[in-house]
PDB file of C-alpha atoms in Angstrom:
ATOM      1  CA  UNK A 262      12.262   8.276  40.037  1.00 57.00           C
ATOM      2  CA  UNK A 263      14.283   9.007  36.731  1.00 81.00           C
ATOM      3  CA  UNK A 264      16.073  11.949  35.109  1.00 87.00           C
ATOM      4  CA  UNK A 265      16.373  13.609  32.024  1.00 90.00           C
ATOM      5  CA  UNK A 266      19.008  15.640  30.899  1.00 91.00           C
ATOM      6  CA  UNK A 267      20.576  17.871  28.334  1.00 91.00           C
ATOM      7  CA  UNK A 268      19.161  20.872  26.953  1.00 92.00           C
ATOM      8  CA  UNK A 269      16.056  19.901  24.335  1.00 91.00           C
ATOM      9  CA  UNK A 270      15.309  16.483  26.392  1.00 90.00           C
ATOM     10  CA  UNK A 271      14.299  18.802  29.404  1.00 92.00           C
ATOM     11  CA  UNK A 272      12.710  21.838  27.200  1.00 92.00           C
ATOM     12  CA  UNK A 273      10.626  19.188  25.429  1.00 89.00           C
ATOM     13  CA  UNK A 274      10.020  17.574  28.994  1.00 88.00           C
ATOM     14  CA  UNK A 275       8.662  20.745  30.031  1.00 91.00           C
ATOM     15  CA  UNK A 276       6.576  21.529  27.051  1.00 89.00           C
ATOM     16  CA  UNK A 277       4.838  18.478  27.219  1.00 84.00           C
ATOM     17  CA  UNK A 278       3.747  18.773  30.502  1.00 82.00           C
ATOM     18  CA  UNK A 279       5.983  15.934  31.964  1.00 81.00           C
ATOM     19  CA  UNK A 280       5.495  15.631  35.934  1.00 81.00           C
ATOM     20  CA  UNK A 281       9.032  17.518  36.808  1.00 88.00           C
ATOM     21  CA  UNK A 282      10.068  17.321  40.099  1.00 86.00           C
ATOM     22  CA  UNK A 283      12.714  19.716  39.989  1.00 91.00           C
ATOM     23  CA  UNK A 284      15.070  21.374  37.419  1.00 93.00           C
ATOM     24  CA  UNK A 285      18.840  21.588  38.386  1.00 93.00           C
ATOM     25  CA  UNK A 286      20.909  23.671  36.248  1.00 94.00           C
ATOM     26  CA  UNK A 287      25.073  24.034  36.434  1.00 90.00           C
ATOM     27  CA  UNK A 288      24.456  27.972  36.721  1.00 77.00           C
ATOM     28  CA  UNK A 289      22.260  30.151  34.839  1.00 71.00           C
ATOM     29  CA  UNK A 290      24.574  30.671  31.190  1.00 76.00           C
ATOM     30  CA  UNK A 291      22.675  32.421  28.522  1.00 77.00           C
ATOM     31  CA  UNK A 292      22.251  29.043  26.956  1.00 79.00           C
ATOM     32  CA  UNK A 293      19.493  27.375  29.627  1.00 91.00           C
ATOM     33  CA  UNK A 294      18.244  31.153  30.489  1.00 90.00           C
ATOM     34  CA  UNK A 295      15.114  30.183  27.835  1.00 91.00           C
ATOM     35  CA  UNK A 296      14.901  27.080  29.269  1.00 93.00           C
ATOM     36  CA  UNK A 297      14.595  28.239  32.978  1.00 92.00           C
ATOM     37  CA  UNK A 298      12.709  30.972  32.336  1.00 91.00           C
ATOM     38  CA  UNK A 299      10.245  28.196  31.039  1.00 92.00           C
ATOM     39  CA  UNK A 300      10.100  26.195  34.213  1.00 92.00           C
ATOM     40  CA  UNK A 301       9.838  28.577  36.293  1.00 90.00           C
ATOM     41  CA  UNK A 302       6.770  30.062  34.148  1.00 91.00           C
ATOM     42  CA  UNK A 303       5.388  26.319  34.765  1.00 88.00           C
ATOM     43  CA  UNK A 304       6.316  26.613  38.663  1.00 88.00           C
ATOM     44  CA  UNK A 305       8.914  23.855  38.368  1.00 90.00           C
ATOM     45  CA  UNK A 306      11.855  24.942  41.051  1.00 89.00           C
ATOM     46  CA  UNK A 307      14.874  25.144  39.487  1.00 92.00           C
ATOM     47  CA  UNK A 308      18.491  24.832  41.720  1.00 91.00           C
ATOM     48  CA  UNK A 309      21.826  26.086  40.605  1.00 91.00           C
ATOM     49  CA  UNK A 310      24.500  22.974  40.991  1.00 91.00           C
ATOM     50  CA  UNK A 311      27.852  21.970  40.926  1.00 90.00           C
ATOM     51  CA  UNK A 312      29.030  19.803  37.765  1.00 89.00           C
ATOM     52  CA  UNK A 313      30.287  17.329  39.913  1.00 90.00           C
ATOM     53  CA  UNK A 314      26.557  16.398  41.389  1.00 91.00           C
ATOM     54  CA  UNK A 315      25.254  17.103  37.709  1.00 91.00           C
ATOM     55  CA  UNK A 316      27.864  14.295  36.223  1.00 88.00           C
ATOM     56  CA  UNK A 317      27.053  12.451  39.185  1.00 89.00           C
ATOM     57  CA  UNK A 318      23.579  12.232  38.517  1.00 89.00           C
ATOM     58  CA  UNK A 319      23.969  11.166  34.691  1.00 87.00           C
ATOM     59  CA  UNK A 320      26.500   8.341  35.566  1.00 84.00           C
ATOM     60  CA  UNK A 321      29.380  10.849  33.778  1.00 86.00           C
ATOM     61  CA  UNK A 322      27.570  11.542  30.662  1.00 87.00           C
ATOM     62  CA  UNK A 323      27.231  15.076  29.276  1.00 88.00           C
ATOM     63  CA  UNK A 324      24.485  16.849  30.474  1.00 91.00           C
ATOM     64  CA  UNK A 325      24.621  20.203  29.041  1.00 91.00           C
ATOM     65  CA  UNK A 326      24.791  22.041  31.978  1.00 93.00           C
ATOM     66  CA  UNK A 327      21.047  20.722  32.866  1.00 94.00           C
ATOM     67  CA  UNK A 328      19.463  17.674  34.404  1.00 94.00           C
ATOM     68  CA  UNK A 329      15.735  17.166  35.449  1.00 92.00           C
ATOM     69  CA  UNK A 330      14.270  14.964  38.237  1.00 89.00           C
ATOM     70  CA  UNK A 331      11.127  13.317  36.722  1.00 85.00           C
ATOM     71  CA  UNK A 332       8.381  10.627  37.526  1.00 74.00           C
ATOM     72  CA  UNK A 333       9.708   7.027  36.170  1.00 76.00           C
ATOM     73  CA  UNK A 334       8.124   7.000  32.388  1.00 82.00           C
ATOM     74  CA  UNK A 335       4.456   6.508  32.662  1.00 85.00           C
ATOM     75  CA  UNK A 336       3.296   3.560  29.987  1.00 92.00           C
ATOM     76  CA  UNK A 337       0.394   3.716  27.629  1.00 96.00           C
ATOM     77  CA  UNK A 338      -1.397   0.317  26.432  1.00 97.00           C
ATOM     78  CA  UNK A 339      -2.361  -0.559  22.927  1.00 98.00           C
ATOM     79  CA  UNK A 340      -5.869   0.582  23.056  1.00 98.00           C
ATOM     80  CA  UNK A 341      -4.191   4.090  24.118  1.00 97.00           C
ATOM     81  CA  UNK A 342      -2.244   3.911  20.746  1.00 98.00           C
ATOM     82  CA  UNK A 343      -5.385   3.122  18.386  1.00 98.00           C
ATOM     83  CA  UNK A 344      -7.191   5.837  20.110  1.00 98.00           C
ATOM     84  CA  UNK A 345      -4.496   7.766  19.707  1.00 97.00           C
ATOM     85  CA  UNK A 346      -4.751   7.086  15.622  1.00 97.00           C
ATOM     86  CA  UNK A 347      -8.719   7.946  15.797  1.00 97.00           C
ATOM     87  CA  UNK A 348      -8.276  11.103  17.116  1.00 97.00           C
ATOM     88  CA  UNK A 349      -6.344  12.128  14.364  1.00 96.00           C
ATOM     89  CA  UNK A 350      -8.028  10.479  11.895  1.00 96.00           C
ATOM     90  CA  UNK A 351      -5.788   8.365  10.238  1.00 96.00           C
ATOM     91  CA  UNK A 352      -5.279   4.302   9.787  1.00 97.00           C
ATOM     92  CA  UNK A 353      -2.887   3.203  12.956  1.00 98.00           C
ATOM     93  CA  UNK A 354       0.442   3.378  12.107  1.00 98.00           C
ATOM     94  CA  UNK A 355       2.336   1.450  14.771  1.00 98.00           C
ATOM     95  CA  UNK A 356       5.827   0.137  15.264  1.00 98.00           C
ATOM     96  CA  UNK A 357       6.668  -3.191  17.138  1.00 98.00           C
ATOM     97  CA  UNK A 358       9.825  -3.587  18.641  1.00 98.00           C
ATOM     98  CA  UNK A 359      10.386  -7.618  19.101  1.00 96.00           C
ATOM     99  CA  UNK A 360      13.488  -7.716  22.426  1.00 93.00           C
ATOM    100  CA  UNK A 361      15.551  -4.660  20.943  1.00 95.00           C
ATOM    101  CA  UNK A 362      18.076  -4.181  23.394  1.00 93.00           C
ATOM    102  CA  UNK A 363      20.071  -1.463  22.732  1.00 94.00           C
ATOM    103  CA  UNK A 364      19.058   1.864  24.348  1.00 93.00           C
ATOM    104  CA  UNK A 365      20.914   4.127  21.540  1.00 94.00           C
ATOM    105  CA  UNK A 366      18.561   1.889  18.714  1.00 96.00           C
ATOM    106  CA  UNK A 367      15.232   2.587  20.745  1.00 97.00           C
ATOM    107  CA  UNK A 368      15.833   6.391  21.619  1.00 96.00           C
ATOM    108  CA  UNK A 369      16.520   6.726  17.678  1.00 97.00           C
ATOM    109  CA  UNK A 370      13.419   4.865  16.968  1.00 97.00           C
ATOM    110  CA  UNK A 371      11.190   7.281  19.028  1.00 97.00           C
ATOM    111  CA  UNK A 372      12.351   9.913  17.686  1.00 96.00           C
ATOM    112  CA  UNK A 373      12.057   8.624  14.003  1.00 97.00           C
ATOM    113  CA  UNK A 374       8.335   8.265  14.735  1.00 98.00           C
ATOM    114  CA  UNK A 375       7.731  11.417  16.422  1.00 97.00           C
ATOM    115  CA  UNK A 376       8.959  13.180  13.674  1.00 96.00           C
ATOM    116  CA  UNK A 377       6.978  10.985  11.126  1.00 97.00           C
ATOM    117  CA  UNK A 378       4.161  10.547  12.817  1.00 96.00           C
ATOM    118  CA  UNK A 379       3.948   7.333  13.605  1.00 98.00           C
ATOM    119  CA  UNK A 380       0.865   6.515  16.357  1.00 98.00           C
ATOM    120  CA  UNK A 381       2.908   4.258  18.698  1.00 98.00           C
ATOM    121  CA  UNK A 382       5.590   2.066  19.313  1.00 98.00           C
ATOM    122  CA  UNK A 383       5.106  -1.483  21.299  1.00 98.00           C
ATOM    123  CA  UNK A 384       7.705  -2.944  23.482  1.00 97.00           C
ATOM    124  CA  UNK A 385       8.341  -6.176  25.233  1.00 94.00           C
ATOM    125  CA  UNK A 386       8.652  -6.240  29.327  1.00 89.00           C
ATOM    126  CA  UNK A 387      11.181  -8.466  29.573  1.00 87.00           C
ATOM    127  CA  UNK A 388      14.699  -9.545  27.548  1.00 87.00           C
ATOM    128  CA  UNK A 389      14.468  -5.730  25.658  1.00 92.00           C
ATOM    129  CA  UNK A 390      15.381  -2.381  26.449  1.00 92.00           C
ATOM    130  CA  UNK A 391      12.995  -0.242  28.359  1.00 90.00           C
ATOM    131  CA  UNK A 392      12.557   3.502  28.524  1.00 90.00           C
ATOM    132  CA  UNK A 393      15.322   5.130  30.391  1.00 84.00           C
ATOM    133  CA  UNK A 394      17.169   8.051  30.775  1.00 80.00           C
ATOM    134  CA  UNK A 395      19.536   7.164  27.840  1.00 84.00           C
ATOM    135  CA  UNK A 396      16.597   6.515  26.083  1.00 91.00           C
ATOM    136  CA  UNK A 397      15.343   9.982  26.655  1.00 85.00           C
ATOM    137  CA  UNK A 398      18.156  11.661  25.480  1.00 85.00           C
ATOM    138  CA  UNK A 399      18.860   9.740  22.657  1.00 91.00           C
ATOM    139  CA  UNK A 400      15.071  10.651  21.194  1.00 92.00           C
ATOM    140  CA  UNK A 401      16.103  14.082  22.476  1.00 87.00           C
ATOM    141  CA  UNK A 402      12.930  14.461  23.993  1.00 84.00           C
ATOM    142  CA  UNK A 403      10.909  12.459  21.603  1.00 92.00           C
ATOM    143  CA  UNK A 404       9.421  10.381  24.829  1.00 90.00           C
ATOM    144  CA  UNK A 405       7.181  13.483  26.080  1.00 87.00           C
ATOM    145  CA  UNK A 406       5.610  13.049  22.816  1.00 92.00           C
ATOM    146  CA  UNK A 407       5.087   9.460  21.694  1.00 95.00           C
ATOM    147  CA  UNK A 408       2.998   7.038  23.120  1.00 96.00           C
ATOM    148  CA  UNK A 409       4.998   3.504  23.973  1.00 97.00           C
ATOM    149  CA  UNK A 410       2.960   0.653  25.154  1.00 97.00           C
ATOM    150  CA  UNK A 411       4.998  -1.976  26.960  1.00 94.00           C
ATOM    151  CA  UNK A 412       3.250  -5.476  26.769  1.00 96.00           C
ATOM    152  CA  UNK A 413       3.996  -8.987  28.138  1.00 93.00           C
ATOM    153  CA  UNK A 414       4.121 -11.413  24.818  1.00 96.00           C
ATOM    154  CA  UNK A 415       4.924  -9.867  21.410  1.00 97.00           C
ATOM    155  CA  UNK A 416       2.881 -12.349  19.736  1.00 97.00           C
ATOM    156  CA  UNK A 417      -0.274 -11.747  21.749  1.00 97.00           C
ATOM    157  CA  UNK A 418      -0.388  -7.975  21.118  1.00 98.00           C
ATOM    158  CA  UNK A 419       0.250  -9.115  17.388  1.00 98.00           C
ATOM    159  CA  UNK A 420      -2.931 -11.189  17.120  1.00 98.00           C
ATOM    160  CA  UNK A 421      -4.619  -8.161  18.806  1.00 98.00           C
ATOM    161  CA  UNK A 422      -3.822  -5.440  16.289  1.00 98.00           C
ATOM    162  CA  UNK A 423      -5.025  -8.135  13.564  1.00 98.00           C
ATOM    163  CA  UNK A 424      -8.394  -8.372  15.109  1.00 97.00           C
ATOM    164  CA  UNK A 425      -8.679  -4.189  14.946  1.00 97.00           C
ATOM    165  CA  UNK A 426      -7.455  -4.717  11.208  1.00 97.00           C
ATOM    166  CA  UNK A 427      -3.747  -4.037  11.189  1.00 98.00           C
ATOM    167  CA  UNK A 428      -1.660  -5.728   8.633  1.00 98.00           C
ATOM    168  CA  UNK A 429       2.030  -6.735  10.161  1.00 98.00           C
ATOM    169  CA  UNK A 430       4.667  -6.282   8.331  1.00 98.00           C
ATOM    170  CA  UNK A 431       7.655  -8.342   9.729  1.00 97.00           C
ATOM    171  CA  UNK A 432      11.382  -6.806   8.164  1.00 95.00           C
ATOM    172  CA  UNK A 433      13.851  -9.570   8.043  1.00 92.00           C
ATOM    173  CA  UNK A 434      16.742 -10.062   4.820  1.00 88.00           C
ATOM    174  CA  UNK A 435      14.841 -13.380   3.849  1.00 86.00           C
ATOM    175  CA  UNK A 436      11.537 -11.377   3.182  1.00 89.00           C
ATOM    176  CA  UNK A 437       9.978 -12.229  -0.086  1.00 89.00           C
ATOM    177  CA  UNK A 438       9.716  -8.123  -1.338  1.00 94.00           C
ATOM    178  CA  UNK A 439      11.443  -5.539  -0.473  1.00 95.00           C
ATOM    179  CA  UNK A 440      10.145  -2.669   1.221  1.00 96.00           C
ATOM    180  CA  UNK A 441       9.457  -0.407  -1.773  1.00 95.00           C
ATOM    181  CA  UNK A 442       8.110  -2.828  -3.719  1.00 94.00           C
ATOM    182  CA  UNK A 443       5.050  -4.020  -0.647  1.00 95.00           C
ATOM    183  CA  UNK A 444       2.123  -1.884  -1.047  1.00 95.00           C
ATOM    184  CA  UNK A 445       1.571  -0.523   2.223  1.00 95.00           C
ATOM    185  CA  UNK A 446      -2.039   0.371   2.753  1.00 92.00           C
ATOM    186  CA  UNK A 447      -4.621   1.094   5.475  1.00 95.00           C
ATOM    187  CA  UNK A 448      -3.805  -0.204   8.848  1.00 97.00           C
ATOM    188  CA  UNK A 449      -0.442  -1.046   9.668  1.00 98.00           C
ATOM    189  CA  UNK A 450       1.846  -2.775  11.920  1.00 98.00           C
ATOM    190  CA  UNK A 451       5.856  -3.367  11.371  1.00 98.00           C
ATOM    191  CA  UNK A 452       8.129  -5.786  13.363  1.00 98.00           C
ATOM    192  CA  UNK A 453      11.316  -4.963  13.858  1.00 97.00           C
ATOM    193  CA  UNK A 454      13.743  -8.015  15.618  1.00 94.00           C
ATOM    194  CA  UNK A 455      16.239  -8.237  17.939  1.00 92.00           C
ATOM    195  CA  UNK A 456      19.752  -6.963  16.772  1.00 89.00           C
ATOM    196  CA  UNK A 457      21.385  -9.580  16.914  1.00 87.00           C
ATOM    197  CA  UNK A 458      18.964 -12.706  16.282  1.00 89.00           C
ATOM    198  CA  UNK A 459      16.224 -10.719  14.321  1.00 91.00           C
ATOM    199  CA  UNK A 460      12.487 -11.626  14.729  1.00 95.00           C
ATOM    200  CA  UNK A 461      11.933 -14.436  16.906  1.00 94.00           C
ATOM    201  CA  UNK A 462      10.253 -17.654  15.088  1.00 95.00           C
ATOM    202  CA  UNK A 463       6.569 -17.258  16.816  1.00 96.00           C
ATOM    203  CA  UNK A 464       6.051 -13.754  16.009  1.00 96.00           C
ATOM    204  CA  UNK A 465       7.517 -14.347  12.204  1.00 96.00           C
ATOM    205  CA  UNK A 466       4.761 -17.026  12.186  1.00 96.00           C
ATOM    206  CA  UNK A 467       2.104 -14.237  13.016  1.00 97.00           C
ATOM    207  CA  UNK A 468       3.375 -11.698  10.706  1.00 97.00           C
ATOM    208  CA  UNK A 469       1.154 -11.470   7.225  1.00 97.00           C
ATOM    209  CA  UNK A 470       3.866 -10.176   5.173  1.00 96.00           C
ATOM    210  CA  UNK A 471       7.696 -10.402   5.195  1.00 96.00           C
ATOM    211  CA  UNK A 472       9.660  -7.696   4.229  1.00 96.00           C
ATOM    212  CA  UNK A 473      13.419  -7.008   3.431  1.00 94.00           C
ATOM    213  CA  UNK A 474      15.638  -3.980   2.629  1.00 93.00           C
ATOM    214  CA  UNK A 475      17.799  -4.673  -0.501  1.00 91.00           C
ATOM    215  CA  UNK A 476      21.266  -3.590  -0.150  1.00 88.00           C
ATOM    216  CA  UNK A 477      24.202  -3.470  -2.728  1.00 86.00           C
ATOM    217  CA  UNK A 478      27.504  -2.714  -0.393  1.00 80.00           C
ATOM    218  CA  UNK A 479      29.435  -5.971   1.330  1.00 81.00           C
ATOM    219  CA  UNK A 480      28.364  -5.150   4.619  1.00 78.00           C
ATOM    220  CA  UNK A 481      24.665  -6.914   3.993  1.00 74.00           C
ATOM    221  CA  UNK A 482      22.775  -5.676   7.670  1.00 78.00           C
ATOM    222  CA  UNK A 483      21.597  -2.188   9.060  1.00 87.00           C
ATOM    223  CA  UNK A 484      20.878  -1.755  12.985  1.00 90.00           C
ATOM    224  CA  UNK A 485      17.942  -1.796  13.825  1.00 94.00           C
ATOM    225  CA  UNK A 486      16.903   2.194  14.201  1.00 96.00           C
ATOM    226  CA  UNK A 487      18.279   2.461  10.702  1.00 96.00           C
ATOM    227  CA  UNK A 488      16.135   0.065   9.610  1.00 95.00           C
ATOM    228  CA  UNK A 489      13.131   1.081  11.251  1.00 97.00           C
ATOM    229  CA  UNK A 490      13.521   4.798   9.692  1.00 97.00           C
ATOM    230  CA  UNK A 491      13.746   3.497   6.101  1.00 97.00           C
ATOM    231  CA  UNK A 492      10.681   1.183   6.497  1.00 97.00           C
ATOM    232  CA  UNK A 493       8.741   4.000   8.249  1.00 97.00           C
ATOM    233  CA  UNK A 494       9.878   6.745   5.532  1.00 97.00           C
ATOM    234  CA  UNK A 495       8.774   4.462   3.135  1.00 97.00           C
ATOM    235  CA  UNK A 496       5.052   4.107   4.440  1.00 97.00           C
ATOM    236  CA  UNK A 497       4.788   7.683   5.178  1.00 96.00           C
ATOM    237  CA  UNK A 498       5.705   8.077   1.228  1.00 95.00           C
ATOM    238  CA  UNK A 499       3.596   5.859  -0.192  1.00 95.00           C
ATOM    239  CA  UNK A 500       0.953   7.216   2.383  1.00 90.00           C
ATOM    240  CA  UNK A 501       1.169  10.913   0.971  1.00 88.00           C
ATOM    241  CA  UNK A 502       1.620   9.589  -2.535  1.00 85.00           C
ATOM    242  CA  UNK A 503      -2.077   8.433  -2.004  1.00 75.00           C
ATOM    243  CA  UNK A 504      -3.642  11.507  -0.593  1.00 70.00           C
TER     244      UNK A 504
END
């Protein structure tokens, strides 16, 4: 069982048809009265709470007056994500997250690629950051709408997307073009490493391309969700540039 909480995580929750168990709400303020309104409309119960059990539940963190009890995040698989891509008729467009640890980095990613449209986002199982409730509020409610596969070896799902005619794009400072000089075309798969060791050896072996993000200030590295939205941006432009 997990929770989500603040005001958009839960609305978008709700929206997108999340399994809810119940609602509980730190009265019924004129702020959340939309939101209730809403899950009642889609029969969730909703229970009026003290802030202490509210706090409680969120390990202290601010809640907004409003946490949810959910199912634990349900995974999809890879297939899931290029079928996901067909539907819509478009090239897959998929991130790959190689051991990113930080829970603030992969909530920003999410919601990067909801909002650009990316078709997925892979994770590892172990030795990275799954999806949690700091997750889910970080994307601010990104999760209800973007399909992550969680796999067992990076490397393995890489070789996979190549045989369904992905090109991987691996972002690392010693790439050999920058990002907005690589022509990014068709298919498409980009690595994004660890944020403290980058992408690990094997899986730089298995990428096609290296890629880097050319900066001029002294401080020469970006975090990772920061560099994830630049690459993606940049495909997404080049993408529409085509059309």
């Amino acid at each position: 069982m997990g929770i989500i909480y603040g005001k958009n995580p839960v609305k978008e929750a709700i929206m997108s048809g999340k399994t809810i168990n119940k609602i509980y709400t730190q009265g019924s303020t004129k702020e959340l009265y939309d939101i209730i309104k809403l899950a009642k409309d889609k029969k969730i119960v909703v229970v009026e709470s003290e802030k202490a059990k509210l706090d409680k539940m969120c390990d202290g963190k601010n809640s907004q007056g409003i946490v949810a009890s959910v199912t634990d995040y349900e995974y999809f698989t890879i297939d899931d994500i290029l079928q996901e891509a067909q539907k819509r008729g478009e090239p897959p467009f998929i991130m790959i997250l190689d051991k990113i640890e930080d829970p603030h980095n992969l909530g920003a990613i999410i919601r990067t690629c909801e909002c650009m449209g990316v078709h997925g986002i892979i994770i590892q199982k172990r030795n990275a950051c799954q999806v949690t409730d700091t997750v889910e509020k970080v994307s601010v409610g990104a999760c209800s709408f973007v399909k992550v596969a969680r796999v067992t070896n990076i490397t393995e799902s890489i070789k996979y997307l190549k045989e369904k005619g992905l090109w991987i794009y691996g972002l690392d400072m010693e790439g050999s073009e920058t990002v907005y000089n690589t022509k990014f075309d068709g298919a498409i798969g980009i690595v994004v490493g660890n944020e403290g060791s980058g992408i690990s050896r094997l899986v730089k072996d298995n990428c096609d391309f290296m890629i880097n993000i050319p900066m001029t200030g002294n401080i020469n590295s970006l975090n990772a969700s920061v560099s994830s939205a630049i690459s993606i941006y940049e495909v997404v432009r080049q993408k529409n540039l085509s059309k």
